[in-house]
Amino acid sequence: MAEAGTGFLEQLKSCIVWSWTYLWTVWFFIVLFLVYVLRVPLKINDNLSTVSMFLNTLTPKFYVALTGTSSLISGLILIFEWWYFRKYGTSFIEQVSVSHLRPLLGGVDNNSSNSSNSSSGDSDSNRQSVSECKVWRNPLNLFRGAEYNRYTWVTGREPLTYYDMNLSAQDHQTFFTCDSDHLRPADAIMQKAWRERNPQARISAAHEALEINECATAYILLAEEEATTIAEAEKLFKQALKAGDGCYRRSQQLQHHGSQYEAQHRRDTNVLVYIKRRLAMCARRLGRTREAVKMMRDLMKEFPLLSMFNIHENLLEALLELQAYADVQAVLAKYDDISLPKSATICYTAALLKARAVSDKFSPEAASRRGLSTAEMNAVEAIHRAVEFNPHVPKYLLEMKSLILPPEHILKRGDSEAIAYAFFHLAHWKRVEGALNLLHCTWEGTFRMIPYPLEKGHLFYPYPICTETADRELLPSFHEVSVYPKKELPFFILFTAGLCSFTAMLALLTHQFPELMGVFAKAFLSTLFAPLNFVMEKVESILPSSLWHQLTRI
C-alpha cells in the first residue's frame, strides 16, 4: 500500500514537473486570466490608480537616484561575476541556479534510481576522463636545489606550488620507504624526513641518517635539495649509487623469504632506478649527452617493466640533441603504440620527424597553388594529431607565450605538460630548418577538424574538462594558465554589463533632461501596454457582460 502511494506521488510530481517544463506559457496565461477576472474584488484598478498618482508626484531626482542605485548594484554584481569567472571558470549565478534552483523546479534528481543505473558507455567515458585528469610525475623535472632554488634566489619568485611539492613528497614516500624501515635507524629517520615540510629539517635529517651509516635515500635528498650545482648533485648521486647498489643486491637475494623482504626489494629497486635515471640526467645537463644516452639505454634494458618513470622520454630528448633521428624513430616505433598512454613528447616528436622531411622546402604559397604532396600531407596530419592531443604546445614553440620553469608534476594534455615539453624541446624544433614555419602555417587547422562543442574527439578522446583546475594548482600564480577550449563569457556577465550600462545611461539622461525623459517614459509605457489594452477590449466585446458579472462574483 505504501509503495502504491509512493508511486502515485512520484507520478503526480512528474506530471507537475512536465507541466512546468513544457506548459509554462499556459500556466502564465491562466494566472493572467484569473488576475483579470478578479480585478474588481481585489480592487486592482483602484490600486493601480493609487500607484499612478504616487508616481506622478515623484520628482526627477527620485528617478535619478533610482536609476543610479540600479546601475551601482548591477555594477557590483558584474564585478563579482567577473572575479568569480576568472577564478573558477564559471558564473556564480548559473552555478547556484543549476545546483540549487534546478532541483526545486524539477531538474534531474541525483538520488533517483534512473541516475544510478548508468550505461556502460557513460561509465567508460567517465573512467577515461578520470585517467586523463591524472597528475603524472614529470620525467624531465629539474633539480630542486641546483635549478629551482637558484631561480628563486635570482627572481624572488617561487617556481613550485605547494600542491606540486606535496605530490613530490607523496611520491618519495611511495618510492623510497617501506614497512620495515623502522627496523633500521637510518631508514627510520629518512621515513620521517620525506614527510617533513620544512626543507632545512629534511636536509638536517638526511645528514643525521648519514652519520649512522651510508644511506642511499639520504644522499638522494641531499643531491636533490642541498646541492647548488649539477656537478655537486652528480657527486652525491654517485655516492647514493654505491650505497643503493649494495642494498639492492642484498635484498635481491632475500626477496623470496617473505612479504617483508619482497617489499624491501621493491623499495631498493625503485631507489636504484631513480638514482641511475638522475645520474643520466646530470650527464645530459653537463653536456655528456652520449654518456647519458648509454646510461638510459642500459637502464631500460635492466628494468624493462618500470615504465612509471617514463625513461623513454628522457632518451628521446637526448637523442634529439644528438640529432640521431633514426634512433628517435626506432624509440617512437616502440612507444607510440595505441595501447600505451600518449604524451606530448611522443606526439610532437613524431610530428617533428615528419616535418623534418619536408619543412626545408615547404612554402604555403606554393602548397596553395599545387596542393600538398604525400609527404607534406603526412607531416600536416602528424601536426594535427599532436595539436589535438595537447593544443597548448604550439604557442610555446612559436614563442607566442612566455615559458616558465616546468613543474615537478604535469597533467597530460594540459598547460603544465606543454610547458614541460616546450622547455626542453624548443631548441630541437629550432634546429630543424622550416619546422616552426610549417607548424605556424598548419597548427590552427586542427580546430576545424574537431567537433564543437568538444563532445567527441577526432583522433583521441574528447578533451578533458578538468585540465584548467589541475593546471592552476600545479603552476605558479604569476603564470597565466592557457585554457582550451576558450571559455565564452557567461550570459549573466553580459546581462549585468548591459544592465549596468543601460541604467547608468538612464540616470545620466534623467539628470540632464528630466522633462524630456518623463515624456519619453510615458510614451514608452503607453506603447508597451497598448497591445494588452487592445486584447482586453476585444475580450470584453466578445464575451457577454453577464458572464463577466458572474465570474467576478465568484
PDB file of C-alpha atoms in Angstrom, residues 323-469:
ATOM      1  CA  GLN A 323      70.362  14.628 -33.989  1.00  0.00           C
ATOM      2  CA  ALA A 324      70.166  10.826 -34.107  1.00  0.00           C
ATOM      3  CA  TYR A 325      66.807  10.911 -35.876  1.00  0.00           C
ATOM      4  CA  ALA A 326      66.893   7.250 -36.941  1.00  0.00           C
ATOM      5  CA  ASP A 327      67.286   6.200 -33.302  1.00  0.00           C
ATOM      6  CA  VAL A 328      64.461   8.578 -32.335  1.00  0.00           C
ATOM      7  CA  GLN A 329      62.223   6.899 -34.916  1.00  0.00           C
ATOM      8  CA  ALA A 330      63.112   3.482 -33.505  1.00  0.00           C
ATOM      9  CA  VAL A 331      62.135   4.560 -29.990  1.00  0.00           C
ATOM     10  CA  LEU A 332      58.887   6.060 -31.277  1.00  0.00           C
ATOM     11  CA  ALA A 333      58.046   2.848 -33.116  1.00  0.00           C
ATOM     12  CA  LYS A 334      58.212   1.038 -29.779  1.00  0.00           C
ATOM     13  CA  TYR A 335      56.375   3.511 -27.561  1.00  0.00           C
ATOM     14  CA  ASP A 336      53.983   5.325 -29.920  1.00  0.00           C
ATOM     15  CA  ASP A 337      51.522   2.471 -29.639  1.00  0.00           C
ATOM     16  CA  ILE A 338      47.742   2.648 -29.291  1.00  0.00           C
ATOM     17  CA  SER A 339      47.799   0.514 -26.124  1.00  0.00           C
ATOM     18  CA  LEU A 340      50.225   2.841 -24.296  1.00  0.00           C
ATOM     19  CA  PRO A 341      49.315   6.240 -22.838  1.00  0.00           C
ATOM     20  CA  LYS A 342      50.282   9.066 -25.145  1.00  0.00           C
ATOM     21  CA  SER A 343      52.224  12.152 -24.176  1.00  0.00           C
ATOM     22  CA  ALA A 344      53.092  15.471 -25.775  1.00  0.00           C
ATOM     23  CA  THR A 345      56.695  14.280 -26.130  1.00  0.00           C
ATOM     24  CA  ILE A 346      55.670  11.274 -28.212  1.00  0.00           C
ATOM     25  CA  CYS A 347      53.101  13.085 -30.370  1.00  0.00           C
ATOM     26  CA  TYR A 348      55.150  16.212 -31.074  1.00  0.00           C
ATOM     27  CA  THR A 349      58.400  14.297 -31.633  1.00  0.00           C
ATOM     28  CA  ALA A 350      56.603  12.165 -34.235  1.00  0.00           C
ATOM     29  CA  ALA A 351      55.346  15.383 -35.841  1.00  0.00           C
ATOM     30  CA  LEU A 352      58.858  16.862 -35.810  1.00  0.00           C
ATOM     31  CA  LEU A 353      60.283  13.855 -37.642  1.00  0.00           C
ATOM     32  CA  LYS A 354      57.542  14.034 -40.291  1.00  0.00           C
ATOM     33  CA  ALA A 355      58.022  17.807 -40.627  1.00  0.00           C
ATOM     34  CA  ARG A 356      61.788  17.417 -40.954  1.00  0.00           C
ATOM     35  CA  ALA A 357      61.349  15.554 -44.249  1.00  0.00           C
ATOM     36  CA  VAL A 358      59.539  18.470 -45.949  1.00  0.00           C
ATOM     37  CA  SER A 359      59.940  21.612 -43.852  1.00  0.00           C
ATOM     38  CA  ASP A 360      63.124  22.940 -45.512  1.00  0.00           C
ATOM     39  CA  LYS A 361      61.329  23.273 -48.878  1.00  0.00           C
ATOM     40  CA  PHE A 362      57.806  23.995 -47.649  1.00  0.00           C
ATOM     41  CA  SER A 363      56.140  27.166 -48.855  1.00  0.00           C
ATOM     42  CA  PRO A 364      52.493  27.963 -48.096  1.00  0.00           C
ATOM     43  CA  GLU A 365      52.124  29.894 -51.370  1.00  0.00           C
ATOM     44  CA  ALA A 366      53.468  27.005 -53.445  1.00  0.00           C
ATOM     45  CA  ALA A 367      51.374  24.497 -51.497  1.00  0.00           C
ATOM     46  CA  SER A 368      48.195  26.506 -52.140  1.00  0.00           C
ATOM     47  CA  ARG A 369      48.915  26.557 -55.877  1.00  0.00           C
ATOM     48  CA  ARG A 370      49.889  22.929 -56.449  1.00  0.00           C
ATOM     49  CA  GLY A 371      48.396  21.244 -53.400  1.00  0.00           C
ATOM     50  CA  LEU A 372      50.148  19.229 -50.725  1.00  0.00           C
ATOM     51  CA  SER A 373      52.378  16.312 -51.644  1.00  0.00           C
ATOM     52  CA  THR A 374      52.049  12.973 -49.864  1.00  0.00           C
ATOM     53  CA  ALA A 375      54.984  13.707 -47.541  1.00  0.00           C
ATOM     54  CA  GLU A 376      53.624  17.177 -46.745  1.00  0.00           C
ATOM     55  CA  MET A 377      50.191  15.727 -46.079  1.00  0.00           C
ATOM     56  CA  ASN A 378      51.710  13.205 -43.677  1.00  0.00           C
ATOM     57  CA  ALA A 379      53.559  15.994 -41.874  1.00  0.00           C
ATOM     58  CA  VAL A 380      50.426  18.139 -41.605  1.00  0.00           C
ATOM     59  CA  GLU A 381      48.395  15.201 -40.312  1.00  0.00           C
ATOM     60  CA  ALA A 382      51.079  14.459 -37.703  1.00  0.00           C
ATOM     61  CA  ILE A 383      50.972  18.107 -36.560  1.00  0.00           C
ATOM     62  CA  HIS A 384      47.172  17.997 -36.380  1.00  0.00           C
ATOM     63  CA  ARG A 385      47.383  14.807 -34.322  1.00  0.00           C
ATOM     64  CA  ALA A 386      49.860  16.384 -31.900  1.00  0.00           C
ATOM     65  CA  VAL A 387      47.846  19.603 -31.583  1.00  0.00           C
ATOM     66  CA  GLU A 388      44.658  17.672 -30.898  1.00  0.00           C
ATOM     67  CA  PHE A 389      46.409  15.786 -28.100  1.00  0.00           C
ATOM     68  CA  ASN A 390      47.791  18.964 -26.491  1.00  0.00           C
ATOM     69  CA  PRO A 391      46.639  22.252 -28.047  1.00  0.00           C
ATOM     70  CA  HIS A 392      48.732  24.397 -25.658  1.00  0.00           C
ATOM     71  CA  VAL A 393      52.163  23.428 -27.027  1.00  0.00           C
ATOM     72  CA  PRO A 394      52.268  25.444 -30.317  1.00  0.00           C
ATOM     73  CA  LYS A 395      52.033  28.826 -28.591  1.00  0.00           C
ATOM     74  CA  TYR A 396      55.143  27.989 -26.557  1.00  0.00           C
ATOM     75  CA  LEU A 397      57.055  26.562 -29.526  1.00  0.00           C
ATOM     76  CA  LEU A 398      56.147  29.595 -31.669  1.00  0.00           C
ATOM     77  CA  GLU A 399      57.080  31.858 -28.723  1.00  0.00           C
ATOM     78  CA  MET A 400      53.639  33.428 -28.664  1.00  0.00           C
ATOM     79  CA  LYS A 401      53.575  32.747 -24.928  1.00  0.00           C
ATOM     80  CA  SER A 402      56.441  33.062 -22.452  1.00  0.00           C
ATOM     81  CA  LEU A 403      57.931  29.935 -20.889  1.00  0.00           C
ATOM     82  CA  ILE A 404      58.482  29.306 -17.182  1.00  0.00           C
ATOM     83  CA  LEU A 405      60.322  26.543 -15.349  1.00  0.00           C
ATOM     84  CA  PRO A 406      58.374  23.285 -15.725  1.00  0.00           C
ATOM     85  CA  PRO A 407      56.694  21.865 -12.600  1.00  0.00           C
ATOM     86  CA  GLU A 408      57.648  18.578 -10.959  1.00  0.00           C
ATOM     87  CA  HIS A 409      54.278  17.100 -11.971  1.00  0.00           C
ATOM     88  CA  ILE A 410      52.305  17.506 -15.159  1.00  0.00           C
ATOM     89  CA  LEU A 411      48.789  16.931 -16.362  1.00  0.00           C
ATOM     90  CA  LYS A 412      48.687  15.172 -19.715  1.00  0.00           C
ATOM     91  CA  ARG A 413      47.037  17.302 -22.402  1.00  0.00           C
ATOM     92  CA  GLY A 414      47.274  20.283 -20.046  1.00  0.00           C
ATOM     93  CA  ASP A 415      49.235  23.518 -19.940  1.00  0.00           C
ATOM     94  CA  SER A 416      51.717  22.034 -17.450  1.00  0.00           C
ATOM     95  CA  GLU A 417      52.673  19.284 -19.909  1.00  0.00           C
ATOM     96  CA  ALA A 418      53.000  21.850 -22.703  1.00  0.00           C
ATOM     97  CA  ILE A 419      55.436  23.905 -20.612  1.00  0.00           C
ATOM     98  CA  ALA A 420      57.479  20.831 -19.690  1.00  0.00           C
ATOM     99  CA  TYR A 421      57.705  19.745 -23.337  1.00  0.00           C
ATOM    100  CA  ALA A 422      58.497  23.150 -24.854  1.00  0.00           C
ATOM    101  CA  PHE A 423      61.071  23.961 -22.155  1.00  0.00           C
ATOM    102  CA  PHE A 424      63.337  21.135 -23.355  1.00  0.00           C
ATOM    103  CA  HIS A 425      62.254  20.640 -26.986  1.00  0.00           C
ATOM    104  CA  LEU A 426      62.022  24.185 -28.338  1.00  0.00           C
ATOM    105  CA  ALA A 427      65.725  24.052 -29.284  1.00  0.00           C
ATOM    106  CA  HIS A 428      65.167  20.827 -31.237  1.00  0.00           C
ATOM    107  CA  TRP A 429      62.358  22.427 -33.288  1.00  0.00           C
ATOM    108  CA  LYS A 430      64.525  25.467 -33.982  1.00  0.00           C
ATOM    109  CA  ARG A 431      67.357  23.219 -35.147  1.00  0.00           C
ATOM    110  CA  VAL A 432      65.199  21.660 -37.900  1.00  0.00           C
ATOM    111  CA  GLU A 433      65.034  24.226 -40.694  1.00  0.00           C
ATOM    112  CA  GLY A 434      61.473  25.300 -41.508  1.00  0.00           C
ATOM    113  CA  ALA A 435      59.829  23.106 -38.864  1.00  0.00           C
ATOM    114  CA  LEU A 436      58.425  26.039 -36.868  1.00  0.00           C
ATOM    115  CA  ASN A 437      57.273  27.705 -40.090  1.00  0.00           C
ATOM    116  CA  LEU A 438      55.336  24.563 -41.035  1.00  0.00           C
ATOM    117  CA  LEU A 439      53.870  24.398 -37.533  1.00  0.00           C
ATOM    118  CA  HIS A 440      52.881  28.077 -37.725  1.00  0.00           C
ATOM    119  CA  CYS A 441      51.076  27.572 -41.041  1.00  0.00           C
ATOM    120  CA  THR A 442      49.156  24.428 -40.121  1.00  0.00           C
ATOM    121  CA  TRP A 443      48.511  24.064 -36.372  1.00  0.00           C
ATOM    122  CA  GLU A 444      45.321  26.148 -36.225  1.00  0.00           C
ATOM    123  CA  GLY A 445      43.740  23.957 -38.907  1.00  0.00           C
ATOM    124  CA  THR A 446      43.378  21.250 -36.257  1.00  0.00           C
ATOM    125  CA  PHE A 447      40.460  23.025 -34.608  1.00  0.00           C
ATOM    126  CA  ARG A 448      38.395  22.911 -37.809  1.00  0.00           C
ATOM    127  CA  MET A 449      38.551  19.105 -37.661  1.00  0.00           C
ATOM    128  CA  ILE A 450      37.486  18.718 -34.028  1.00  0.00           C
ATOM    129  CA  PRO A 451      33.717  18.709 -33.407  1.00  0.00           C
ATOM    130  CA  TYR A 452      32.441  21.663 -31.398  1.00  0.00           C
ATOM    131  CA  PRO A 453      31.323  21.531 -28.695  1.00  0.00           C
ATOM    132  CA  LEU A 454      34.015  19.029 -27.780  1.00  0.00           C
ATOM    133  CA  GLU A 455      31.663  16.105 -27.229  1.00  0.00           C
ATOM    134  CA  LYS A 456      33.774  13.885 -29.475  1.00  0.00           C
ATOM    135  CA  GLY A 457      37.416  13.896 -30.381  1.00  0.00           C
ATOM    136  CA  HIS A 458      38.845  13.329 -33.837  1.00  0.00           C
ATOM    137  CA  LEU A 459      41.818  11.052 -33.171  1.00  0.00           C
ATOM    138  CA  PHE A 460      41.740  10.977 -29.355  1.00  0.00           C
ATOM    139  CA  TYR A 461      39.144  11.023 -26.652  1.00  0.00           C
ATOM    140  CA  PRO A 462      37.337  14.343 -26.123  1.00  0.00           C
ATOM    141  CA  TYR A 463      39.471  16.964 -24.451  1.00  0.00           C
ATOM    142  CA  PRO A 464      39.020  16.648 -20.659  1.00  0.00           C
ATOM    143  CA  ILE A 465      37.292  19.497 -18.861  1.00  0.00           C
ATOM    144  CA  CYS A 466      39.404  19.226 -15.698  1.00  0.00           C
ATOM    145  CA  THR A 467      42.735  20.489 -17.075  1.00  0.00           C
ATOM    146  CA  GLU A 468      42.315  24.146 -16.139  1.00  0.00           C
ATOM    147  CA  THR A 469      41.630  23.441 -12.468  1.00  0.00           C
TER     148      THR A 469
END
